[in-house]
Amino acid sequence: MMTTWRYFWLQAKLSFKSTQSIFKPEEFLLLDLGYPIISMTFYVLLAAYSFNPATLASWVVGNAFLLCIHVCIFVMGQAITAERAQGRLRTVITAPTSDLQFLLAKGFFPIITVFITVLAGFIIGSQIFHIDLTRIAWLPLLACIFVGMASATAFGLFLATFSLITDSMHFILNFVATGLFILTGANFPVTQLPLFWRGVSQLLPLTHSIQAAGQVTAGRMAGVGWDLLIEGGLAVLYFCLATVAIRMCEHYARKHATLEMF
Amino acid sequence: MIHVIWETIKVQMKNSWARPMFRFTLVASPVLNTVLIYEMFLHSGRHDATSYIILGSGLMGLWSSICFSSIGDIARDRYMGVLPFLFTSPSNYNLLIVAKTIGNTVLASLTLVISAVTAAGLFRLTLQIPHPGLFIAALLVTIAGFIAISIPISYLMLLSRKTGLYMNVLDIPVTLLCGFVFPLSMLPSWTRPISAVLVPTWSTRLLQLSLRITPDWPAWRTTLLWNGGLIVVYVGLTALFWRVIEHRVRQQATLEVNE
């Protein structure tokens, strides 16, 4: 058990170091904080112009949550693709360590970073768009962020497994990421969507945590527990799906000898 | 020379289309952006909503394609090991970059068509173009402006191995600062000078002016002058960057290895 944890920690540390060491601190801040906040500002300003609402709180909350997409969808989703590009995929697949553990280790530090990004994004966004933070119950809000990040990470893990059978991950991940902007209710109410897509939105990560965080920010607690429970359930569901999918995709890739080329 | 340009344009278009990310920015991104912006403007009652939905999402796709293709091409050439060959080939490297950028931008301008088709197909929303001649002229100036801005940025990328970072970081800020999907009056006044030196700001304005039933000729003249002036400035910057960067990468041997 100790060995497993030691390997997990080592993999997590090495992976984070390998991706971030080329950046200077100011570049790291630009990519992990500056850019996400500019991105959030863009969508909130678009909402300010198109909806002209009395308060922009729900857009700040929703888009702060969507800041996790960079890590939870792109970093997690491209974990296998990056290993393939560096010629390490065969070693990873044949190593005694489980593939899922390897992927989780790769996401460990980025997820801590993204938790801070989402929180900082929310606070900075609130300052920019004059949102009253004094009424907010911080503990439930932190719980919303934590559960939301967990389900988005599990979803990213699930998507990552498809890297073993396709070379179009950039397309898939960008498609899904933009889909989340449309379907999670961060930028407009999901009730505007056609019935089918409304159903899909309920099965996607972040929809329920954004809804719960919106309630918490408005000083209401009705339905928050239920939304968090569903979001937590989705995290477990996507993690289970990832566990099954990675076995199936690995089996397919081994059988068709398509681990490294298509 | 014409032959080199034409062949490079063809190869670039084929190479770009072969990449899933380019296919995303060219086809999927304008469709999804049109849906997102349409839903956001659905109950806005704004008279300019249609132009922001169709032109805005098209321009977003066009700029994304440039960020993830023209600007990232040098990094890709470096990664695939062809950068030194292109750099030292008898065909002028500037010519190759210009041709590659033309290929990308012309192909990427299809995003405007895809946005228009999506809006018409899904939401029965059409852009009223009262003066097609003016609109086509504005479109040509827009394409020229986007080509002009992407070349000096690509040259700057010769100095860095972190192109991936910069091409991601340039996408949304330019969309925000150039008023693709909302007027610049939404932004704080200190951002105006930055918007003013970016040619897509003036291209967007020119496209919007071309949709007016009664042409505002004085505004057209001013906007056209800004477009032309900035294109000339970018061409000057390209020449300057080329002299400085070429000297630097040769002197320091940093064409393929950078900090």
XYZ file of C-alpha atoms in Angstrom:
521
model
C 0.000 0.000 0.000
C 2.828 2.386 0.941
C 4.583 1.571 -2.331
C 1.420 2.423 -4.276
C 1.202 5.788 -2.549
C 4.907 6.442 -3.071
C 4.617 5.695 -6.803
C 1.481 7.828 -7.011
C 3.255 10.756 -5.342
C 6.381 10.335 -7.498
C 4.368 10.169 -10.729
C 2.278 13.179 -9.701
C 5.362 15.223 -8.855
C 7.312 14.273 -11.985
C 4.367 14.852 -14.278
C 3.677 18.323 -12.850
C 7.358 19.212 -12.963
C 7.719 18.069 -16.573
C 4.814 20.203 -17.784
C 5.451 23.320 -15.710
C 9.221 23.590 -15.367
C 9.655 25.349 -18.720
C 7.454 28.203 -17.532
C 8.660 31.161 -15.527
C 6.434 32.020 -12.520
C 4.830 34.934 -14.387
C 3.995 32.654 -17.334
C 2.541 30.084 -14.954
C 0.330 32.797 -13.442
C -0.629 34.055 -16.900
C -1.756 30.609 -18.025
C -3.321 29.411 -14.789
C -4.873 32.620 -13.495
C -4.614 35.537 -15.938
C -6.008 33.814 -18.994
C -8.876 32.087 -17.143
C -9.957 35.403 -15.644
C -9.874 37.144 -19.043
C -11.880 34.238 -20.440
C -14.424 34.541 -17.613
C -14.615 38.320 -18.112
C -15.409 37.784 -21.782
C -18.416 35.549 -21.110
C -19.689 37.691 -18.234
C -19.476 40.853 -20.383
C -21.291 39.033 -23.176
C -24.009 38.153 -20.657
C -24.073 41.753 -19.423
C -24.733 42.959 -22.983
C -27.149 40.253 -24.093
C -29.156 39.723 -20.880
C -28.656 43.176 -19.336
C -29.420 41.716 -15.875
C -29.580 43.521 -12.539
C -26.776 41.360 -11.156
C -24.135 39.281 -12.897
C -23.641 36.934 -9.926
C -24.915 33.781 -11.630
C -22.649 34.327 -14.671
C -19.619 34.975 -12.480
C -20.329 31.749 -10.550
C -21.014 29.676 -13.672
C -17.997 30.903 -15.594
C -15.731 30.603 -12.540
C -16.678 26.913 -12.444
C -15.966 26.561 -16.151
C -12.391 27.686 -15.477
C -11.700 24.100 -14.451
C -12.180 22.955 -18.057
C -8.572 23.709 -18.956
C -7.321 21.175 -16.438
C -10.204 18.758 -15.923
C -10.933 18.284 -19.615
C -7.769 19.265 -21.523
C -4.956 18.238 -19.160
C -6.695 15.025 -18.070
C -8.041 14.299 -21.550
C -4.657 14.700 -23.219
C -2.675 12.758 -20.620
C -2.429 9.657 -22.798
C -1.879 11.641 -26.029
C 1.070 13.418 -24.386
C 2.625 10.093 -23.366
C 2.185 8.786 -26.913
C 3.904 11.879 -28.363
C 6.846 11.358 -26.025
C 7.108 7.643 -26.831
C 6.310 6.517 -23.292
C 2.868 5.026 -23.865
C 4.071 1.437 -24.257
C 5.962 1.670 -20.963
C 2.927 3.112 -19.211
C 0.582 0.429 -20.571
C 2.878 -2.478 -19.743
C 3.927 -1.158 -16.308
C 2.475 -3.007 -13.280
C 0.910 0.276 -12.044
C -2.732 0.571 -13.092
C -3.440 2.953 -15.965
C -6.136 4.716 -13.978
C -3.778 5.323 -11.065
C -1.252 6.714 -13.533
C -3.851 9.092 -14.987
C -5.017 10.192 -11.538
C -1.430 10.898 -10.541
C -1.028 13.093 -13.619
C -4.094 15.067 -12.581
C -3.236 15.413 -8.883
C -1.346 18.729 -8.859
C -3.291 20.294 -11.746
C -6.513 19.661 -9.809
C -5.154 21.412 -6.723
C -4.150 24.307 -8.984
C -7.559 24.424 -10.621
C -9.361 24.416 -7.259
C -7.393 27.549 -6.386
C -8.020 29.000 -9.880
C -11.785 28.531 -9.589
C -11.859 30.063 -6.114
C -9.584 32.955 -7.113
C -11.564 33.410 -10.336
C -14.777 33.673 -8.354
C -13.332 36.188 -5.878
C -11.615 38.333 -8.532
C -14.680 38.122 -10.807
C -16.854 39.238 -7.894
C -14.613 42.247 -7.333
C -14.649 43.173 -11.039
C -18.426 42.836 -11.383
C -19.320 44.248 -7.949
C -20.846 41.164 -6.365
C -21.487 41.200 -2.653
C -19.408 38.443 -1.045
C -20.533 39.138 2.526
C -23.760 37.100 2.234
C -22.036 33.996 0.959
C -21.791 30.850 3.078
C -18.209 29.901 2.232
C -18.239 26.315 3.471
C -21.117 25.215 1.193
C -19.515 27.159 -1.669
C -16.208 25.336 -1.162
C -18.160 22.064 -1.083
C -19.794 22.992 -4.410
C -16.380 23.708 -5.964
C -14.890 20.497 -4.559
C -17.717 18.254 -5.780
C -17.850 20.043 -9.153
C -14.094 19.580 -9.669
C -14.364 15.897 -8.678
C -17.066 15.170 -11.239
C -15.337 17.207 -13.977
C -12.075 15.342 -13.284
C -13.805 11.959 -13.433
C -15.410 13.054 -16.709
C -11.971 14.115 -18.037
C -10.579 10.707 -17.027
C -13.398 9.000 -18.886
C -12.647 11.063 -22.013
C -8.898 10.394 -21.688
C -9.419 6.670 -22.147
C -10.537 7.249 -25.750
C -7.011 8.460 -26.586
C -6.151 4.769 -26.838
C -8.416 4.289 -29.830
C -8.454 7.644 -31.629
C -5.995 10.325 -32.722
C -8.675 13.049 -32.752
C -8.567 13.944 -29.075
C -8.033 17.664 -29.771
C -11.281 17.676 -31.721
C -13.181 15.645 -29.121
C -11.943 17.624 -26.118
C -12.578 21.015 -27.683
C -16.015 19.887 -28.807
C -16.881 18.678 -25.302
C -15.402 21.789 -23.658
C -17.470 24.137 -25.840
C -20.466 21.874 -25.255
C -20.069 22.421 -21.519
C -20.243 26.199 -22.079
C -23.607 25.646 -23.762
C -25.143 22.864 -21.703
C -24.183 23.442 -18.064
C -26.334 26.515 -17.530
C -23.299 28.721 -16.907
C -24.174 31.188 -19.651
C -27.941 30.875 -20.067
C -30.668 28.924 -18.255
C -30.870 25.264 -19.297
C -34.657 25.731 -19.558
C -33.971 27.513 -22.873
C -32.641 24.266 -24.344
C -34.779 21.751 -26.248
C -36.046 18.868 -24.067
C -33.432 16.349 -25.236
C -30.486 18.657 -24.535
C -32.022 19.627 -21.195
C -31.866 15.918 -20.300
C -28.252 15.692 -21.483
C -27.308 18.730 -19.391
C -28.506 16.922 -16.257
C -26.020 14.125 -16.932
C -23.050 16.392 -17.541
C -20.556 17.389 -14.871
C -20.797 20.919 -13.410
C -24.494 21.549 -14.211
C -25.630 20.676 -10.681
C -22.668 22.217 -8.863
C -23.132 25.472 -10.805
C -26.809 25.444 -9.870
C -25.950 24.772 -6.224
C -23.247 27.458 -6.146
C -25.688 29.916 -7.721
C -28.106 29.267 -4.854
C -25.368 29.627 -2.229
C -24.197 32.907 -3.755
C -27.757 34.222 -3.689
C -27.926 33.410 0.029
C -30.366 30.517 -0.406
C -29.751 26.913 0.598
C -32.848 25.247 -0.886
C -31.949 22.265 -3.063
C -28.194 22.726 -2.582
C -27.731 19.381 -0.792
C -29.697 17.528 -3.475
C -27.689 19.115 -6.301
C -24.412 18.266 -4.583
C -25.577 14.695 -4.074
C -26.371 14.324 -7.791
C -23.047 15.935 -8.749
C -21.224 13.551 -6.387
C -23.147 10.640 -7.909
C -22.041 11.761 -11.382
C -18.423 11.847 -10.172
C -18.731 8.214 -9.026
C -20.521 7.258 -12.254
C -17.859 8.814 -14.515
C -15.070 7.265 -12.452
C -16.683 3.818 -12.839
C -17.182 4.435 -16.568
C -13.522 5.459 -16.865
C -12.456 2.237 -15.109
C -14.467 0.103 -17.544
C -13.606 2.211 -20.625
C -9.851 2.153 -20.039
C -9.890 -1.683 -19.901
C -11.968 -1.905 -23.064
C -9.947 0.675 -24.978
C -6.653 -0.879 -23.909
C -7.882 -4.299 -24.989
C -8.957 -2.888 -28.357
C -5.648 -1.062 -28.863
C -3.602 -4.164 -28.000
C -5.725 -6.419 -30.219
C -5.544 -4.102 -33.239
C -1.966 -2.942 -32.556
C -3.110 0.675 -32.645
C -1.560 1.857 -29.417
C 0.769 4.283 -31.131
C -0.536 4.695 -34.647
C -3.831 4.648 -36.491
C 7.604 33.045 -57.028
C 3.913 32.701 -57.897
C 4.470 28.954 -58.199
C 6.061 28.759 -54.726
C 3.210 30.772 -53.194
C 0.507 28.717 -54.905
C 2.073 25.355 -54.022
C 2.648 26.423 -50.394
C -0.961 27.596 -50.113
C -2.173 24.214 -51.422
C 0.097 22.181 -49.129
C -0.817 24.382 -46.164
C -4.542 23.951 -46.763
C -4.143 20.170 -46.999
C -1.929 20.027 -43.894
C -4.259 22.236 -41.882
C -7.330 20.253 -42.856
C -5.558 17.031 -41.850
C -5.292 18.268 -38.260
C -8.296 17.491 -36.033
C -7.832 20.765 -34.117
C -8.073 22.819 -37.306
C -11.180 20.893 -38.334
C -12.618 21.756 -34.935
C -11.903 25.489 -35.246
C -13.079 25.542 -38.860
C -16.257 23.484 -38.646
C -17.360 22.644 -35.105
C -16.343 25.839 -33.316
C -18.452 28.247 -35.444
C -21.460 25.919 -35.135
C -21.150 25.693 -31.350
C -20.371 29.399 -30.952
C -23.394 30.311 -33.056
C -25.607 28.160 -30.803
C -24.094 29.655 -27.620
C -24.316 33.271 -28.752
C -27.814 32.777 -30.190
C -29.063 31.374 -26.877
C -27.455 34.254 -25.012
C -29.076 36.861 -27.283
C -32.406 34.991 -27.500
C -34.372 37.310 -25.181
C -32.109 40.337 -25.496
C -34.321 42.334 -27.867
C -31.159 43.923 -29.288
C -31.495 45.163 -32.880
C -27.881 44.182 -33.605
C -28.217 40.641 -32.192
C -28.209 38.899 -35.594
C -24.976 40.516 -36.717
C -23.295 39.623 -33.416
C -24.572 36.038 -33.612
C -23.519 35.368 -37.202
C -20.550 37.678 -37.749
C -19.375 37.378 -34.147
C -19.248 33.604 -34.057
C -17.718 33.527 -37.548
C -15.005 35.999 -36.559
C -14.363 34.062 -33.341
C -13.827 30.930 -35.439
C -11.620 32.816 -37.894
C -9.410 34.197 -35.123
C -9.238 30.798 -33.354
C -8.159 29.172 -36.615
C -5.407 31.751 -36.963
C -4.285 31.286 -33.353
C -4.207 27.516 -33.563
C -2.816 27.337 -37.074
C -0.860 30.298 -38.454
C 0.631 31.180 -35.076
C 1.247 27.562 -34.129
C 2.694 26.520 -37.501
C 6.246 27.503 -36.595
C 6.099 25.364 -33.449
C 4.744 22.461 -35.507
C 7.492 22.881 -38.117
C 10.032 22.922 -35.296
C 8.521 19.814 -33.681
C 8.521 17.920 -36.982
C 12.094 18.987 -37.736
C 11.361 20.891 -40.962
C 11.895 24.411 -39.598
C 15.645 24.637 -40.427
C 14.998 23.363 -43.975
C 12.267 25.923 -44.575
C 14.334 28.652 -42.931
C 17.352 28.040 -45.143
C 15.592 26.969 -48.344
C 16.335 28.947 -51.527
C 12.704 30.100 -51.531
C 12.534 33.067 -49.209
C 11.233 32.025 -45.765
C 9.093 35.200 -45.596
C 7.390 34.147 -48.785
C 6.653 30.708 -47.357
C 5.184 32.177 -44.162
C 3.044 34.648 -46.131
C 1.778 31.843 -48.364
C 1.056 29.576 -45.393
C -0.841 32.381 -43.654
C -2.840 33.174 -46.799
C -3.745 29.484 -47.108
C -4.874 29.267 -43.510
C -6.792 32.534 -43.467
C -8.627 31.919 -46.726
C -9.614 28.433 -45.555
C -10.516 29.747 -42.093
C -12.771 32.454 -43.530
C -15.195 29.604 -44.224
C -16.138 29.937 -40.538
C -18.242 32.959 -41.526
C -20.148 30.839 -44.041
C -20.575 28.010 -41.518
C -21.940 30.435 -38.898
C -24.401 31.859 -41.417
C -25.541 28.372 -42.484
C -25.897 27.239 -38.843
C -27.938 30.313 -37.907
C -30.176 29.833 -40.942
C -30.514 26.074 -40.533
C -31.071 25.882 -36.781
C -32.674 29.217 -35.934
C -33.965 30.571 -39.281
C -31.829 33.618 -38.740
C -30.378 35.379 -41.783
C -28.046 38.288 -42.093
C -29.600 41.059 -44.184
C -26.930 42.352 -46.562
C -28.317 45.495 -48.223
C -25.141 46.218 -50.223
C -23.423 42.949 -51.239
C -20.585 44.840 -52.964
C -19.725 46.723 -49.781
C -19.956 43.555 -47.714
C -17.596 41.656 -50.040
C -15.162 44.587 -49.984
C -15.294 44.615 -46.162
C -14.757 40.861 -46.131
C -11.660 41.145 -48.351
C -10.237 43.892 -46.114
C -10.964 41.682 -43.087
C -9.081 38.732 -44.602
C -6.150 41.012 -45.506
C -6.139 42.405 -41.950
C -6.174 38.962 -40.340
C -3.308 37.835 -42.615
C -1.352 40.987 -41.754
C -1.706 40.585 -37.979
C -0.871 36.893 -37.871
C 2.510 37.134 -39.646
C 4.380 39.343 -37.110
C 2.917 37.233 -34.287
C 4.152 34.038 -35.997
C 7.625 35.567 -36.289
C 7.684 36.330 -32.584
C 7.003 32.640 -32.026
C 10.384 31.854 -33.600
C 11.900 33.160 -30.381
C 10.045 30.857 -28.056
C 9.346 27.180 -27.532
C 6.208 28.043 -25.565
C 4.074 28.673 -28.628
C 1.368 26.436 -27.178
C 1.002 28.808 -24.247
C 0.870 31.958 -26.360
C -1.546 30.684 -29.003
C -3.967 29.689 -26.245
C -3.512 32.975 -24.436
C -4.117 35.085 -27.569
C -7.457 33.537 -28.487
C -10.028 34.997 -26.065
C -8.319 38.353 -25.272
C -8.392 39.426 -28.927
C -12.023 38.283 -29.221
C -12.774 40.393 -26.148
C -10.796 43.472 -27.170
C -11.923 43.600 -30.804
C -15.660 43.601 -30.129
C -16.551 40.496 -32.120
C -19.674 39.752 -30.054
C -20.449 42.920 -28.136
C -19.664 46.618 -28.594
C -16.406 48.009 -27.268
C -18.389 50.412 -25.083
C -18.840 47.440 -22.712
C -15.117 47.525 -21.941
C -13.375 49.940 -19.569
C -11.937 53.028 -21.261
C -8.303 52.040 -20.566
C -8.677 49.117 -22.983
C -9.597 51.391 -25.941
C -6.003 52.134 -27.051
C -5.251 48.384 -27.082
C -8.383 47.704 -29.143
C -7.470 50.555 -31.491
C -4.109 49.054 -32.479
C -5.604 45.645 -33.276
C -6.740 45.471 -36.892
C -9.571 42.944 -36.187
C -11.307 45.751 -34.228
C -11.516 47.836 -37.406
C -12.310 44.838 -39.624
C -15.248 44.004 -37.369
C -16.408 47.615 -37.498
C -16.115 47.661 -41.284
C -18.196 44.479 -41.573
C -20.838 45.964 -39.285
C -20.875 49.236 -41.252
C -21.385 47.274 -44.469
C -24.659 45.907 -43.072
C -26.283 49.337 -42.667
C -29.143 50.091 -45.045
C -27.858 53.631 -45.636
C -24.069 53.564 -45.918
C -22.312 55.893 -43.516
C -19.575 57.026 -45.907
C -17.532 59.184 -43.477
C -17.425 56.261 -41.004
C -16.495 53.918 -43.875
C -13.625 56.173 -44.910
C -12.253 56.474 -41.377
C -12.547 52.731 -40.684
C -10.994 51.846 -44.016
C -8.102 54.215 -43.308
C -7.529 52.584 -39.916
C -7.577 49.157 -41.544
C -5.165 50.213 -44.281
C -2.899 52.096 -41.876
C -2.665 49.195 -39.452
C -2.022 46.701 -42.251
C 0.897 48.903 -43.385
C 2.170 49.081 -39.779
C 1.964 45.279 -39.433
C 3.840 44.819 -42.721
C 6.522 47.178 -41.380
C 6.649 45.225 -38.115
C 6.955 41.979 -40.068
C 9.979 43.330 -41.948
C 11.536 44.642 -38.739
C 10.913 41.449 -36.770
C 12.327 39.387 -39.620
C 15.617 41.331 -39.664
C 16.025 41.210 -35.879
C 14.834 37.623 -35.385
C 16.734 36.143 -38.319
C 19.951 37.731 -37.056
C 19.275 36.576 -33.503
C 18.411 32.933 -34.208
C 21.418 32.585 -36.508
C 23.787 34.290 -34.097
C 22.602 32.417 -31.008
C 21.734 29.169 -32.805
C 18.296 29.162 -31.185
C 16.122 28.278 -34.168
C 15.285 24.857 -32.791
C 16.247 25.207 -29.142
C 14.918 28.049 -27.060
C 14.424 28.987 -23.484
